[in-house]
């Protein structure tokens, strides 16, 4: 009879240890997801910061938030010239209002045709509203925000063959 009690106590101890180990394993698996909960907010924050700079005509600061692929596409000087020329001179506007859609998490995203897909990205639709010499203009643009090292960076969406043109080819 003494052996039976010891066996039951041993099984209880083993069961308790197994339960504790299972709970620790579940906690360890959940912790990374708790920290990822801020990712959509961080992605939206980058896009919001980018377009606030654009509203203010601070195209140099907005260019700094681009992903390196975008910086390859537009040299800083070409970007500054093009944005100021197109929006301020051609449209006759000094600023604009913008609306952002809620970030959508996507996987294996091809943002620029011909470039390796990003494992994870946040897609955010932007509508810029210009009051121009040509009337109210609404410009809709799809942005993606991806991690580049530790930083969130912005890319514009270039589907199909339209994405092959670089600023040096088209703006000079």
Coordinates of C-alpha atoms in Angstrom, one line a residue:
X1 CA 0.0 0.0 0.0
X2 CA 2.9 2.4 0.7
X3 CA 4.2 1.9 -2.8
X4 CA 0.9 2.8 -4.4
X5 CA 0.8 6.1 -2.5
X6 CA 4.3 6.9 -3.6
X7 CA 3.5 6.1 -7.2
X8 CA 0.4 8.4 -7.2
X9 CA 2.5 11.2 -5.7
X10 CA 5.2 10.6 -8.3
X11 CA 2.6 10.7 -11.1
X12 CA 1.2 14.0 -9.7
X13 CA 4.6 15.5 -9.5
X14 CA 5.4 14.4 -13.1
X15 CA 2.0 15.8 -14.3
X16 CA 2.6 19.1 -12.5
X17 CA 6.1 19.4 -14.0
X18 CA 4.7 18.6 -17.4
X19 CA 2.0 21.2 -17.0
X20 CA 4.5 23.8 -15.9
X21 CA 6.8 23.0 -18.9
X22 CA 3.8 23.2 -21.3
X23 CA 2.8 26.6 -19.9
X24 CA 6.4 27.9 -20.1
X25 CA 6.6 26.7 -23.7
X26 CA 3.3 28.4 -24.6
X27 CA 4.4 31.6 -23.0
X28 CA 7.8 31.5 -24.9
X29 CA 5.9 31.0 -28.2
X30 CA 3.5 33.9 -27.5
X31 CA 6.0 36.6 -26.4
X32 CA 7.2 37.4 -29.9
X33 CA 3.7 37.9 -31.1
X34 CA 3.0 40.4 -28.2
X35 CA 5.8 42.6 -29.5
X36 CA 4.6 42.4 -33.1
X37 CA 1.3 43.9 -32.1
X38 CA 2.8 47.3 -32.5
X39 CA 4.0 46.6 -36.1
X40 CA 0.8 47.9 -37.9
X41 CA 1.0 51.1 -35.8
X42 CA 4.7 51.6 -36.5
X43 CA 4.1 51.0 -40.2
X44 CA 1.2 53.5 -40.3
X45 CA 3.4 56.0 -38.3
X46 CA 6.1 55.9 -41.0
X47 CA 3.6 56.6 -43.8
X48 CA 2.0 59.3 -41.8
X49 CA 5.4 60.9 -41.1
X50 CA 6.3 60.6 -44.8
X51 CA 3.1 62.4 -46.0
X52 CA 3.4 65.1 -43.3
X53 CA 6.8 65.9 -44.7
X54 CA 5.4 65.9 -48.2
X55 CA 2.6 68.3 -47.1
X56 CA 5.1 70.7 -45.7
X57 CA 7.2 70.5 -48.9
X58 CA 10.1 68.9 -47.0
X59 CA 10.8 66.4 -49.7
X60 CA 14.3 65.7 -48.4
X61 CA 13.0 64.4 -45.1
X62 CA 10.4 62.3 -46.8
X63 CA 13.0 60.9 -49.1
X64 CA 15.0 59.7 -46.0
X65 CA 12.1 57.4 -45.1
X66 CA 12.3 55.5 -48.4
X67 CA 13.5 51.9 -48.6
X68 CA 16.9 51.6 -50.3
X69 CA 15.2 50.4 -53.5
X70 CA 13.3 53.6 -53.7
X71 CA 16.5 55.6 -53.1
X72 CA 18.1 53.7 -56.0
X73 CA 15.1 54.7 -58.1
X74 CA 15.2 58.4 -57.2
X75 CA 18.4 60.1 -56.3
X76 CA 17.7 62.7 -53.6
X77 CA 18.3 65.7 -55.8
X78 CA 16.1 64.2 -58.6
X79 CA 13.3 63.5 -56.1
X80 CA 13.4 67.0 -54.6
X81 CA 13.3 68.6 -58.1
X82 CA 10.5 66.3 -59.4
X83 CA 8.2 66.6 -56.4
X84 CA 8.5 70.4 -56.2
X85 CA 8.2 70.8 -59.9
X86 CA 5.2 68.5 -60.5
X87 CA 3.1 69.3 -57.5
X88 CA 3.9 72.9 -56.7
X89 CA 4.5 74.3 -60.2
X90 CA 2.3 72.1 -62.5
X91 CA -0.6 71.6 -60.1
X92 CA -0.3 75.0 -58.6
X93 CA -0.6 73.8 -55.0
X94 CA 1.3 74.5 -51.9
X95 CA 0.0 71.6 -49.8
X96 CA -2.6 68.9 -49.7
X97 CA -4.7 66.8 -47.4
X98 CA -4.4 63.1 -47.2
X99 CA -6.3 60.1 -45.9
X100 CA -4.7 56.8 -44.9
X101 CA -6.3 53.4 -45.0
X102 CA -5.8 50.9 -42.2
X103 CA -2.5 48.9 -42.7
X104 CA -3.0 45.4 -44.1
X105 CA -0.4 42.8 -43.3
X106 CA 0.7 40.8 -46.4
X107 CA 3.2 38.0 -47.0
X108 CA 5.5 37.3 -49.9
X109 CA 4.8 40.7 -51.5
X110 CA 6.1 41.8 -54.8
X111 CA 6.2 45.6 -54.5
X112 CA 8.4 46.3 -57.5
X113 CA 8.1 43.9 -60.5
X114 CA 11.4 42.0 -61.0
X115 CA 12.6 42.5 -57.4
X116 CA 12.5 39.6 -55.0
X117 CA 9.3 39.6 -52.9
X118 CA 9.4 40.8 -49.3
X119 CA 8.5 38.1 -46.7
X120 CA 6.3 40.6 -44.8
X121 CA 5.0 44.0 -45.6
X122 CA 2.2 46.4 -44.6
X123 CA 0.1 47.8 -47.4
X124 CA -1.4 51.2 -46.8
X125 CA -3.6 53.1 -49.3
X126 CA -3.2 56.8 -49.4
X127 CA -5.5 59.4 -51.0
X128 CA -4.0 62.8 -51.4
X129 CA -6.5 65.7 -52.0
X130 CA -5.1 68.6 -53.9
X131 CA -6.9 71.9 -54.5
X132 CA -5.2 72.9 -57.7
X133 CA -5.5 75.3 -60.5
X134 CA -7.3 72.4 -62.3
X135 CA -9.8 71.9 -59.5
X136 CA -10.0 69.3 -56.8
X137 CA -7.6 66.4 -57.6
X138 CA -7.6 63.2 -55.7
X139 CA -4.5 61.1 -56.2
X140 CA -4.6 57.5 -54.9
X141 CA -1.3 55.8 -54.1
X142 CA -0.5 52.3 -52.7
X143 CA 2.4 52.3 -50.2
X144 CA 4.2 49.4 -48.6
X145 CA 6.1 49.6 -45.4
X146 CA 8.8 46.9 -44.8
X147 CA 11.6 46.5 -42.3
X148 CA 15.1 47.3 -43.5
X149 CA 17.3 46.2 -40.6
X150 CA 15.8 47.8 -37.6
X151 CA 13.9 50.6 -39.4
X152 CA 10.5 50.6 -41.1
X153 CA 10.9 52.0 -44.6
X154 CA 8.4 53.1 -47.3
X155 CA 8.1 51.8 -50.9
X156 CA 5.6 52.8 -53.5
X157 CA 3.9 50.0 -55.5
X158 CA 5.2 49.5 -59.1
X159 CA 3.3 46.6 -60.7
X160 CA 4.1 45.2 -64.1
X161 CA 6.2 46.9 -66.7
X162 CA 5.5 50.4 -65.5
X163 CA 7.9 49.8 -62.6
X164 CA 11.0 49.5 -64.8
X165 CA 11.5 53.2 -65.4
X166 CA 14.0 55.1 -63.2
X167 CA 14.0 58.7 -62.4
X168 CA 17.2 59.3 -64.4
X169 CA 15.4 57.8 -67.4
X170 CA 12.2 59.8 -67.2
X171 CA 12.7 63.2 -65.5
X172 CA 15.6 64.8 -67.3

